Coordinates of C-alpha atoms and ligand atoms in Angstrom, one line a residue:
X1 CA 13.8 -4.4 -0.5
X2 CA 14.6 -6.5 2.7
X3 CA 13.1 -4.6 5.8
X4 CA 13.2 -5.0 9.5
X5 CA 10.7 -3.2 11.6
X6 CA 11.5 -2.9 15.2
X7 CA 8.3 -3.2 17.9
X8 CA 5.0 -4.6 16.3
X9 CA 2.5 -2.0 18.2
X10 CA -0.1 0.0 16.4
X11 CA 2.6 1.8 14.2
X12 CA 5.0 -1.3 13.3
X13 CA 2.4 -4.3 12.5
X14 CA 0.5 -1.9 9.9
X15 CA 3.7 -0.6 8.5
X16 CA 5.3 -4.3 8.5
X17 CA 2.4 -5.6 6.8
X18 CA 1.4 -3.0 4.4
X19 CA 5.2 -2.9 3.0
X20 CA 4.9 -6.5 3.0
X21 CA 2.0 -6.4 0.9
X22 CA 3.3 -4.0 -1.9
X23 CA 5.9 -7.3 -2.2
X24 CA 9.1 -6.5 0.5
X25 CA 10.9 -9.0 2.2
X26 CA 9.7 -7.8 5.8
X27 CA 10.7 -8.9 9.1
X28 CA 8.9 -7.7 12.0
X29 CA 10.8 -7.6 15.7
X30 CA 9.3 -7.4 18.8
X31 CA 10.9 -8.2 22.0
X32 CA 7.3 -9.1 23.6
X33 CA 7.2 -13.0 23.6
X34 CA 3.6 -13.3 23.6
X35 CA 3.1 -11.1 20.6
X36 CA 5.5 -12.5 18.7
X37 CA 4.1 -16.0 19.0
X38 CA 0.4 -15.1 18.7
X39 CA 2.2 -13.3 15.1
X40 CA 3.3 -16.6 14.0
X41 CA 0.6 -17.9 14.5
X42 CA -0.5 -15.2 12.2
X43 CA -3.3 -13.3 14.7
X44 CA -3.1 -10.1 15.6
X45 CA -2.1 -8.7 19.1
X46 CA -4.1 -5.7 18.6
X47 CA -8.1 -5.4 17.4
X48 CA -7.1 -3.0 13.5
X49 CA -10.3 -3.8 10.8
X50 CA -8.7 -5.3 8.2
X51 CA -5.0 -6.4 9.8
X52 CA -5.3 -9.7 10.7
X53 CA -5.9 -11.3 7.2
X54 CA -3.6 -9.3 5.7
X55 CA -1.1 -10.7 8.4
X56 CA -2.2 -14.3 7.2
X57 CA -1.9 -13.4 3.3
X58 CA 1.7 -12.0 3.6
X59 CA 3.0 -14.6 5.9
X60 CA 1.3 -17.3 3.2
X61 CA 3.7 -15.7 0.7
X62 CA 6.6 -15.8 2.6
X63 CA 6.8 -11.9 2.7
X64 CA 6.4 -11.8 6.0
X65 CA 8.1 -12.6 8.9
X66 CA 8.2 -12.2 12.7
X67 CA 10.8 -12.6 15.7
X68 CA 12.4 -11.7 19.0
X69 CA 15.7 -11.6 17.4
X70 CA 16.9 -8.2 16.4
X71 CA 20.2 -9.7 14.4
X72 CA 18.2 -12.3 12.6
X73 CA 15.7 -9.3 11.7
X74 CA 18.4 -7.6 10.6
X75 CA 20.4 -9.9 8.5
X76 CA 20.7 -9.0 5.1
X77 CA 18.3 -6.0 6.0
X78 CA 18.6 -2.7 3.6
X79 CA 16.2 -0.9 6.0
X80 CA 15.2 -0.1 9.9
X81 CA 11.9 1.0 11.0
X82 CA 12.3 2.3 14.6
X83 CA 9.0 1.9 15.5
X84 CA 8.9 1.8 19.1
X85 CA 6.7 3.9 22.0
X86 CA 7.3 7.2 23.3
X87 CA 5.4 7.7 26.0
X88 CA 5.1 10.2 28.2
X89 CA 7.9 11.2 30.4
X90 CA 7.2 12.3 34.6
X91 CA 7.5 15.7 33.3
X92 CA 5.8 15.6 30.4
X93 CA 8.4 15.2 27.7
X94 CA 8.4 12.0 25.5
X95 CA 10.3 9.0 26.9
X96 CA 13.0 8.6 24.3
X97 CA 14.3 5.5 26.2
X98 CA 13.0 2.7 23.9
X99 CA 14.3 4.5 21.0
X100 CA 17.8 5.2 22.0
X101 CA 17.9 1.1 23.2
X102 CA 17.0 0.3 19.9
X103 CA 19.3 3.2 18.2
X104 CA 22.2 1.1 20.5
X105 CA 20.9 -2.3 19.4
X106 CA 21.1 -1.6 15.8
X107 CA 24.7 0.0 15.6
X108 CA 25.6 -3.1 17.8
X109 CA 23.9 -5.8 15.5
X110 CA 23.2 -4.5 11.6
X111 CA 25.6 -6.5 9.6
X112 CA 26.0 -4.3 6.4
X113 CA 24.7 -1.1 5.5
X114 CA 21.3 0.2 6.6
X115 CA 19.3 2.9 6.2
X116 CA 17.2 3.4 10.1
X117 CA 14.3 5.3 9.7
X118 CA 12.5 6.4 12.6
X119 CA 8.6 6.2 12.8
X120 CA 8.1 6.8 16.1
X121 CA 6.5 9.8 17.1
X122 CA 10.1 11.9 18.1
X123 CA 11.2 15.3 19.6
X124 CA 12.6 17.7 16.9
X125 CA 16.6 16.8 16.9
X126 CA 15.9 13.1 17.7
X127 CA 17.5 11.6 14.8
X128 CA 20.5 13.6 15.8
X129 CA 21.0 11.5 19.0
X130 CA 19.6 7.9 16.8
X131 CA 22.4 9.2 15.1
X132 CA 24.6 9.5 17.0
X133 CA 24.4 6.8 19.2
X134 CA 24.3 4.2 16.5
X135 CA 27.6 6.0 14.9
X136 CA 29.5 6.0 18.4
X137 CA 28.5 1.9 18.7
X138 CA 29.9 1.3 15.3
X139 CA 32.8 2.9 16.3
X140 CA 33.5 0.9 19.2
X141 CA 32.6 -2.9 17.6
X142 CA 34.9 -0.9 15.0
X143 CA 32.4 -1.7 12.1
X144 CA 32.9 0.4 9.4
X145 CA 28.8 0.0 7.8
X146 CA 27.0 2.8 6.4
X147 CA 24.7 3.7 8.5
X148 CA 22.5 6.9 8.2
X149 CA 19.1 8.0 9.9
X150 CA 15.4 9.3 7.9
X151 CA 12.8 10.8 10.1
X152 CA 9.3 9.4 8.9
X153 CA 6.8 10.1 11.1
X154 CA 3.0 8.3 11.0
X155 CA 0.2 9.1 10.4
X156 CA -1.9 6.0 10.2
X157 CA -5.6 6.6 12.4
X158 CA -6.5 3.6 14.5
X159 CA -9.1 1.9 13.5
X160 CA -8.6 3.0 9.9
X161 CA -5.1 2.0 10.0
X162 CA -4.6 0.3 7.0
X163 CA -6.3 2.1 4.8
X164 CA -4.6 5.4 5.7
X165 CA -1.2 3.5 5.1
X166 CA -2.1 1.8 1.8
X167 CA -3.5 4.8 0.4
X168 CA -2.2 7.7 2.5
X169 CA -2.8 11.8 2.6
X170 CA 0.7 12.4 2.4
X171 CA 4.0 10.7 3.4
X172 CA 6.4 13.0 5.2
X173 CA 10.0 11.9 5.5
X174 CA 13.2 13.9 6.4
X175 CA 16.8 13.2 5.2
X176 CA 20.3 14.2 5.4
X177 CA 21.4 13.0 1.6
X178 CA 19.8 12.0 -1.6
X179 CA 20.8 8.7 -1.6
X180 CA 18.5 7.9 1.5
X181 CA 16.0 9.9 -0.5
X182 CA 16.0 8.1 -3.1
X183 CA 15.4 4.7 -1.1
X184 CA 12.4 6.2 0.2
X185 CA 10.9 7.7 -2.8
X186 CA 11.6 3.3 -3.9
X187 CA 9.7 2.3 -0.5
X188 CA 6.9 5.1 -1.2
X189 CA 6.0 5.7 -4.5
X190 CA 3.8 2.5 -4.6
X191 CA 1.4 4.1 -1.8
X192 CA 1.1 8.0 -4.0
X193 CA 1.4 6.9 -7.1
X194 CA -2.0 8.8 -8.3
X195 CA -0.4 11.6 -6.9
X196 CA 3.6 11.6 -6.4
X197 CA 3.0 15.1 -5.4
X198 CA 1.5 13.5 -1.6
X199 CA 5.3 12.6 -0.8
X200 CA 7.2 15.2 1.0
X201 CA 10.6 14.7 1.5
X202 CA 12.1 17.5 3.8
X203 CA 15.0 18.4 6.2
X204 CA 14.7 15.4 9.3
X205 CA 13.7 18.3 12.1
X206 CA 10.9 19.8 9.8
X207 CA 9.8 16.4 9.3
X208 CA 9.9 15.3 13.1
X209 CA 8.2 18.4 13.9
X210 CA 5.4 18.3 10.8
X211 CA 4.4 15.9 12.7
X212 CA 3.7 17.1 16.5
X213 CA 2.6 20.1 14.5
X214 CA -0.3 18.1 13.3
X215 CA -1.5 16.3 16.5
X216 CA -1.0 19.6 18.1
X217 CA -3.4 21.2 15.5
X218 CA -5.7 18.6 15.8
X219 CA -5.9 18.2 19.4
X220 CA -6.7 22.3 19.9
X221 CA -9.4 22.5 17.2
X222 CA -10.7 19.6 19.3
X223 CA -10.3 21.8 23.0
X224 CA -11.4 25.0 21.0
X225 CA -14.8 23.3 19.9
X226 CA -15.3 21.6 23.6
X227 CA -14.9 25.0 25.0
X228 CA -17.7 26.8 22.6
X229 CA -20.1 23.4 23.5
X230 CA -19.5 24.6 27.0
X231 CA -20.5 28.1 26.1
X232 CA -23.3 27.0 24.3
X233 CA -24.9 25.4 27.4
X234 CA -24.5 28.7 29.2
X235 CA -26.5 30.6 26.3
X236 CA -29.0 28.6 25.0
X237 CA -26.9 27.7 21.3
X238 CA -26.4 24.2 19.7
X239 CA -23.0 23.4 19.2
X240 CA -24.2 21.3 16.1
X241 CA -25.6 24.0 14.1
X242 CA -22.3 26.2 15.2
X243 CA -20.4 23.5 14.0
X244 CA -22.0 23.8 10.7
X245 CA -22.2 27.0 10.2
X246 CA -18.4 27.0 11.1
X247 CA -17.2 24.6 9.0
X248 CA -18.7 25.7 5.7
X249 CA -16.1 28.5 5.6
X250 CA -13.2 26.2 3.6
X251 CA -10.7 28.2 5.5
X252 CA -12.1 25.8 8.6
X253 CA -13.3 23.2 7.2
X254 CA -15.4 20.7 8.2
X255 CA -13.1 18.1 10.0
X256 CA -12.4 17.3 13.6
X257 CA -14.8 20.1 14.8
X258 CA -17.4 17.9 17.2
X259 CA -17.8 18.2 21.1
X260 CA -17.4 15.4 22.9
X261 CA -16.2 14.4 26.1
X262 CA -12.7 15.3 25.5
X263 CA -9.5 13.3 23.2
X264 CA -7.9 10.3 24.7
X265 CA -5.3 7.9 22.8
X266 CA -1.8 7.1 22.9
X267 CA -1.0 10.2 20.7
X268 CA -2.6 13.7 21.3
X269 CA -2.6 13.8 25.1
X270 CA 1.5 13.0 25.2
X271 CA 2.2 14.6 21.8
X272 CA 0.9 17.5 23.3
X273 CA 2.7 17.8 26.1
X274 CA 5.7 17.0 24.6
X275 CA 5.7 19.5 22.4
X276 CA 5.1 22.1 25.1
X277 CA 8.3 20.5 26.8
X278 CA 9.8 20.9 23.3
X279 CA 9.0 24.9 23.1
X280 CA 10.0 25.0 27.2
X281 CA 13.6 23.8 26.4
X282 CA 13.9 26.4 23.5
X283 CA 12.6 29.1 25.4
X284 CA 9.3 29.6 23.0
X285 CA 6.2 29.2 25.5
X286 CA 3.5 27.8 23.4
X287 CA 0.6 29.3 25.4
X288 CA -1.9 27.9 23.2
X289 CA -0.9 24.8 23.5
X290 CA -0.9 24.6 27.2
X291 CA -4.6 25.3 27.3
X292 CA -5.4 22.8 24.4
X293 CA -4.2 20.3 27.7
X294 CA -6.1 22.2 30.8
X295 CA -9.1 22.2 28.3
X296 CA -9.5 19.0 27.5
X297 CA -8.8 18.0 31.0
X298 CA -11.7 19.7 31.3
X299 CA -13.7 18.3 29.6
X300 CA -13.2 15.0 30.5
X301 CA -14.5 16.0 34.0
X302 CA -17.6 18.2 32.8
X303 CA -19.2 14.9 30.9
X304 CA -19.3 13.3 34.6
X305 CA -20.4 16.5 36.3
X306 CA -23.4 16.4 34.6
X307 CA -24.1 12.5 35.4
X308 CA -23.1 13.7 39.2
X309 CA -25.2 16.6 38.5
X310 CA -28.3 15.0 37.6
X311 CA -28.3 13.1 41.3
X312 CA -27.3 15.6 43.3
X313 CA -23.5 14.8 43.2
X314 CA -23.8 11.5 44.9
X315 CA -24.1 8.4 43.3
X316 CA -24.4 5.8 46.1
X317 CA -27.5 3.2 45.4
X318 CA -27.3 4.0 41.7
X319 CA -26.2 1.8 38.4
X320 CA -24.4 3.7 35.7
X321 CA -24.3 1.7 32.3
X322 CA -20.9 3.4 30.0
X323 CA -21.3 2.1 26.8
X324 CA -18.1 2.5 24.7
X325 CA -14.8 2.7 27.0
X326 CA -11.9 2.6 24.1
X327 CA -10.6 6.2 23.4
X328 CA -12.5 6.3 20.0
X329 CA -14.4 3.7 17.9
X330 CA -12.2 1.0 15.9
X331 CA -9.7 0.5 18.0
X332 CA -9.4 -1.3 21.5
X333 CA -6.8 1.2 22.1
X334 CA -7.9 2.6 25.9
X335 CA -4.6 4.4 26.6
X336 CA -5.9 7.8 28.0
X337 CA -9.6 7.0 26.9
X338 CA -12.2 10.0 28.5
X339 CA -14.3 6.6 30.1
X340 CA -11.0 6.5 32.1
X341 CA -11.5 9.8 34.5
X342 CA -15.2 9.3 33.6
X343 CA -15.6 5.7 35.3
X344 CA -13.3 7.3 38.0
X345 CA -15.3 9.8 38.6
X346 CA -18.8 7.9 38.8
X347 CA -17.1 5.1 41.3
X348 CA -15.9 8.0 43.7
X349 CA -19.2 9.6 44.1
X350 CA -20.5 5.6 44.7
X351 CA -22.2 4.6 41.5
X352 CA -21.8 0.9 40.2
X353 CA -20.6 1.0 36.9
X354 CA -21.2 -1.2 34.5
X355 CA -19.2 -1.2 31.1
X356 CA -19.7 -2.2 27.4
X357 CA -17.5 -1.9 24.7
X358 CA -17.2 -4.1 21.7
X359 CA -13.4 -4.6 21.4
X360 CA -11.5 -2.7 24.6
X361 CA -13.2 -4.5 27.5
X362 CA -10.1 -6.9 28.1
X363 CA -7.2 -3.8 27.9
X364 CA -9.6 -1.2 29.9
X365 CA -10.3 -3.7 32.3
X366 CA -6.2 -4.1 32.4
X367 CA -6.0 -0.3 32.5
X368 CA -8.2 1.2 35.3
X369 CA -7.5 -2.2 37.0
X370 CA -9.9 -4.3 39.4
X371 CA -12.3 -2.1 41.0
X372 CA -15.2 -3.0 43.6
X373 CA -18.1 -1.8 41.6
X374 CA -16.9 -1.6 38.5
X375 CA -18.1 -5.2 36.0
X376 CA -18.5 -5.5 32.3
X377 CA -20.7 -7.2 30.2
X378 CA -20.9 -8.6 26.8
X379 CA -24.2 -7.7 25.6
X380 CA -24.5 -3.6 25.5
X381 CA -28.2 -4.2 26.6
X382 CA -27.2 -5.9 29.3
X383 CA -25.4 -3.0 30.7
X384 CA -28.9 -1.5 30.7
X385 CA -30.7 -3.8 32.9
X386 CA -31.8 -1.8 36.1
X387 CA -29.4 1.3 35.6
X388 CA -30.2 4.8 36.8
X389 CA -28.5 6.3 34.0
X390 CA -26.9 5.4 30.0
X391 CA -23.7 7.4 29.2
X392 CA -22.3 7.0 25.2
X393 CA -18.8 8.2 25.6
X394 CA -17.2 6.2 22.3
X395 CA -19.7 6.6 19.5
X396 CA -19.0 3.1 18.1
X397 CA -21.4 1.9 15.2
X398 CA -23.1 -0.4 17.6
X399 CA -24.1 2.6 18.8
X400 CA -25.7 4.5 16.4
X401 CA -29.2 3.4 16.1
X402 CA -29.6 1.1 19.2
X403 CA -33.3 -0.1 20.4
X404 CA -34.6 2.7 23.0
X405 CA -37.7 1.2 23.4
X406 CA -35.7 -2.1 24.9
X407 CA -34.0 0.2 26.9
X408 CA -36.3 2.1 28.3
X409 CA -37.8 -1.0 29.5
X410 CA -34.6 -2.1 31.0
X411 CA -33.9 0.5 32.8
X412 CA -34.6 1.7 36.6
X413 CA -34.9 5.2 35.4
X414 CA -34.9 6.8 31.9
X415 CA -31.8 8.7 32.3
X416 CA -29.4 9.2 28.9
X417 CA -26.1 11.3 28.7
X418 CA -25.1 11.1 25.2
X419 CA -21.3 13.0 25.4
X420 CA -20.9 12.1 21.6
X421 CA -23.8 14.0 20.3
X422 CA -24.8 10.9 18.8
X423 CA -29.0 10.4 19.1
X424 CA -31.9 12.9 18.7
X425 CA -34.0 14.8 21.6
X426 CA -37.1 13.9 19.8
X427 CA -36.6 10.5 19.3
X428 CA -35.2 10.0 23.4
X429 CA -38.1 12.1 24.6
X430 CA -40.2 10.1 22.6
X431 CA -39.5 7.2 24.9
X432 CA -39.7 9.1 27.7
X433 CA -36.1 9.3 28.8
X434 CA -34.3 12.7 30.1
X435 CA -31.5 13.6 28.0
X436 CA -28.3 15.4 28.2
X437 CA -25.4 15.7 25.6
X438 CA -23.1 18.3 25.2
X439 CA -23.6 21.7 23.6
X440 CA -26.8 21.0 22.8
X441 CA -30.1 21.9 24.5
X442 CA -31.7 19.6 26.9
X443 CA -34.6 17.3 25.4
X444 CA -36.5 18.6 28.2
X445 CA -36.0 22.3 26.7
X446 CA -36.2 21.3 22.7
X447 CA -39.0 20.6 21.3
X448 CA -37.5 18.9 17.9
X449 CA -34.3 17.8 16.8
Ligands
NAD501 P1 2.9 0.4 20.9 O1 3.1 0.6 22.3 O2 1.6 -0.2 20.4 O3 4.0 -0.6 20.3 C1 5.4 -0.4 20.6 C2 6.0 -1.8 20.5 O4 7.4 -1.7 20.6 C3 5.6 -2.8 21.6 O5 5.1 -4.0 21.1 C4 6.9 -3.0 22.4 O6 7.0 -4.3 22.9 C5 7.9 -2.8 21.3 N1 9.3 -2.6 21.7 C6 9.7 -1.7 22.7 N2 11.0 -1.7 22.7 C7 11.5 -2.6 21.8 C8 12.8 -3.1 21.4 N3 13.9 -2.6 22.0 N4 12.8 -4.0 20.5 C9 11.7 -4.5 19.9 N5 10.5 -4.1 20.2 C10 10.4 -3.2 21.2 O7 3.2 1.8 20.2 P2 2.4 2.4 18.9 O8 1.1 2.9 19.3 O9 2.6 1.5 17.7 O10 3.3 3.7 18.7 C11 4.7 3.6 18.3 C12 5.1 5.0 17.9 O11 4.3 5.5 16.8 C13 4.9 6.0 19.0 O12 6.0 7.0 19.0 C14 3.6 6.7 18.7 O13 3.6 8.0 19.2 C15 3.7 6.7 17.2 N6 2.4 6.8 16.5 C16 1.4 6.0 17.0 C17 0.1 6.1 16.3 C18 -1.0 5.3 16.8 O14 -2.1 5.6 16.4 N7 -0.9 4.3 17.7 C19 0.0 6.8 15.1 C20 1.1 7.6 14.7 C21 2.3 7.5 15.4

């Protein structure tokens, strides 16, 4: 099949590539200059294990293909990706602007028939208005192309992108005829073929909303578990054993149930919101919902308070090292990242902050912008070197089992706030450090770990 995808972020560059890989004709479209050219040069805009040499590979076969030009993308092309951003909105709904522009762009420059399937993250009844914006600009060039609209939202992880699109959970798509569905069982079958069963084609606003129902689940099993950790601090229980205990009951389950100091990324935090908006305009308050948000907001806020805690609530004279600034680990994704309000919050009680992270220096830094006592550092140790206190906020594998004993001699005073529940009382105390994390005990009140 000959395939355009339109904007090469997270969503498009996997999907371009992985479709490329199962042996389409893909072109990828971007209208970013810079990322186009460092494509053709076959390196990756964005930090994805695994993307880059795939990149290479498919654009050594001549599979692949990349360009600023939406009618040269599109020439010949059987199929659309919309895969564009959404962002928030002022007022919390998602910011359908990029979509409708390229909804417009493709009525005005597809040159046969085409299927468009949008992959961005969409409000139930978008595909309605793709739709119908890219009929109404047929109808006024007076081209008389077949042009009809699939929902097929993503579900790719960062960080574990390609895998989850090569060998997915399930692939959701919505259509309007079985002529469309039958392209996409052609596009999809490759990816579930130990299990055809994994692709669920459904009505498009089922599909548009399968998806913010799944971010939205996600994000409040998230806020629910924060909220016990908090409780746990106030009654003397460890959120790690609850979290055991919990998820051994299969009706739970033992996914996406740790503390932490909150979600971040490009999806929960807006999908959330905009599916609140979503329920606002139909006049269906989703309540539960709204806290997930205030919650995690939270949160974000209580992993500081205890650093600001710990001094006294002021911060001036003392070195904070924040080791791990992207919103999780894999990625060097920062949008909405918890180290955001974190470092915020550290700077305005007049700490120096010094960050590490091993792949999201360069977009945090862009991010949170220049700030007087905020500096990074390549070396995680470095960020060490005469600090009052050591905060883990993205549990990156560089993380996991890092030298404490070089620390400790680093450091002005032994002070550790792990907010990813990531090292053990015995082995901090061990070295002599203090050490808070969340919904757990204090090493200074456990005796093991
Ligand atoms: P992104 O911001 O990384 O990439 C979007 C790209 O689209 C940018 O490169 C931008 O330059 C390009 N673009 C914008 N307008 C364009 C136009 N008219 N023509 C060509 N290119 C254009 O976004 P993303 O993270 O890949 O997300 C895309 C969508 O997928 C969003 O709706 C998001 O919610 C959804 N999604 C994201 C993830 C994720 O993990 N990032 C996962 C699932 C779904």
């Amino acid at each position: 099949m000959r395939i355009a995808v339109v904007g090469t972020g997270y969503v498009g560059l996997v999907t371009g590539t992985c479709l490329a890989e199962v042996g389409h004709s893909v072109t990828c479209v971007d209208l970013d200059e810079r990322k186009i050219k460092l494509l053709l040069d076959a390196k990756s805009p964005i930090f994805e294990p695994g993307l880059e040499p795939l990149i290479a590979q498919n654009i050594e076969h001549d599979r692949l293909f990349f360009t600023t030009n939406l009618e040269e993308a599109l020439n010949g092309a059987d199929v659309a990706f919309i895969a564009v951003g959404t962002p928030e909105g002022e007022d919390g709904s998602a910011d359908l602007s990029y979509v409708r522009a390229v909804a417009k762009s493709l009525g005005e420059k597809c040159s046969g028939n085409l299927l468009a399937i949008v992959k961005s993250t969409v409000p139930v009844g978008t595909c309605d208005i793709v739709d119908q914006i890219i009929q109404d600009t047929l109808k006024s060039r007076g081209a008389k192309h077949r042009v009809t609209v699939a929902s097929n939202p993503e579900f790719l992880k960062e960080g574990a992108a390609v895998n989850d699109f090569l060998h997915p959970d399930r692939i959701v798509a919505g259509v309007t005829n079985e002529q469309d569905a039958e392209t996409l069982r052609e596009l999809y079958t490759v990816f579930v073929i130990d299990d055809p069963s994994k692709l669920f084609i459904v009505d498009r606003r089922s599909s548009e909303l399968i998806k913010y129902g799944s971010n939205a689940m996600l994000a409040t099993r998230i806020s629910f578990m924060n909220e016990l950790a908090r409780l746990c601090e106030k009654v003397g229980a460890d959120i790690d054993n609850v979290r055991r205990g919990m998820g051994s009951d299969p009706r739970i389950g033992r996914k996406f149930l740790w503390a932490g100091p909150g979600y971040g990324g490009s999806c929960f935090p807006k999908d959330v919101a905009a599916l609140v908006k979503t329920g606002d305009h139909y006049g269906v308050s989703l309540e539960v919902l709204k806290s997930v948000t205030t919650a995690n907001e939270a949160q974000k806020k209580h992993g500081a308070r205890k650093i600001l805690d710990h001094f006294g609530g002021k911060l001036q004279g003392k070195t904070v090292a924040v080791w791990g600034l992207a919103f999780k680990p894999g990625t060097d994704d920062v949008r909405e990242a918890p180290a955001i309000t974190i470092i915020e919050m550290l700077l305005d009680a007049g700490a120096h902050v010094i960050g590490h992270d091993p792949q999201g220096q360069d977009n945090f830094s862009r991010e949170i912008g220049s700030k007087k006592n905020l500096s990074y550092v390549e070396d995680a140790y470095d960020a060490a070197k005469n600090a009052d206190a050591l905060v883990l906020v993205t549990e990156w594998p560089e993380y996991k089992r890092p030298n404490f004993e070089k620390i400790a001699g680093l450091m002005r005073t032994k002070n550790i706030f792990d907010l990813r529940n990531q090292w053990s009382f015995k082995n901090l105390k061990n070295h002599g450090f203090h050490y808070q994390c969340i919904g757990r005990p204090d090493a200074s009140t456990k005796s093991n770990s």
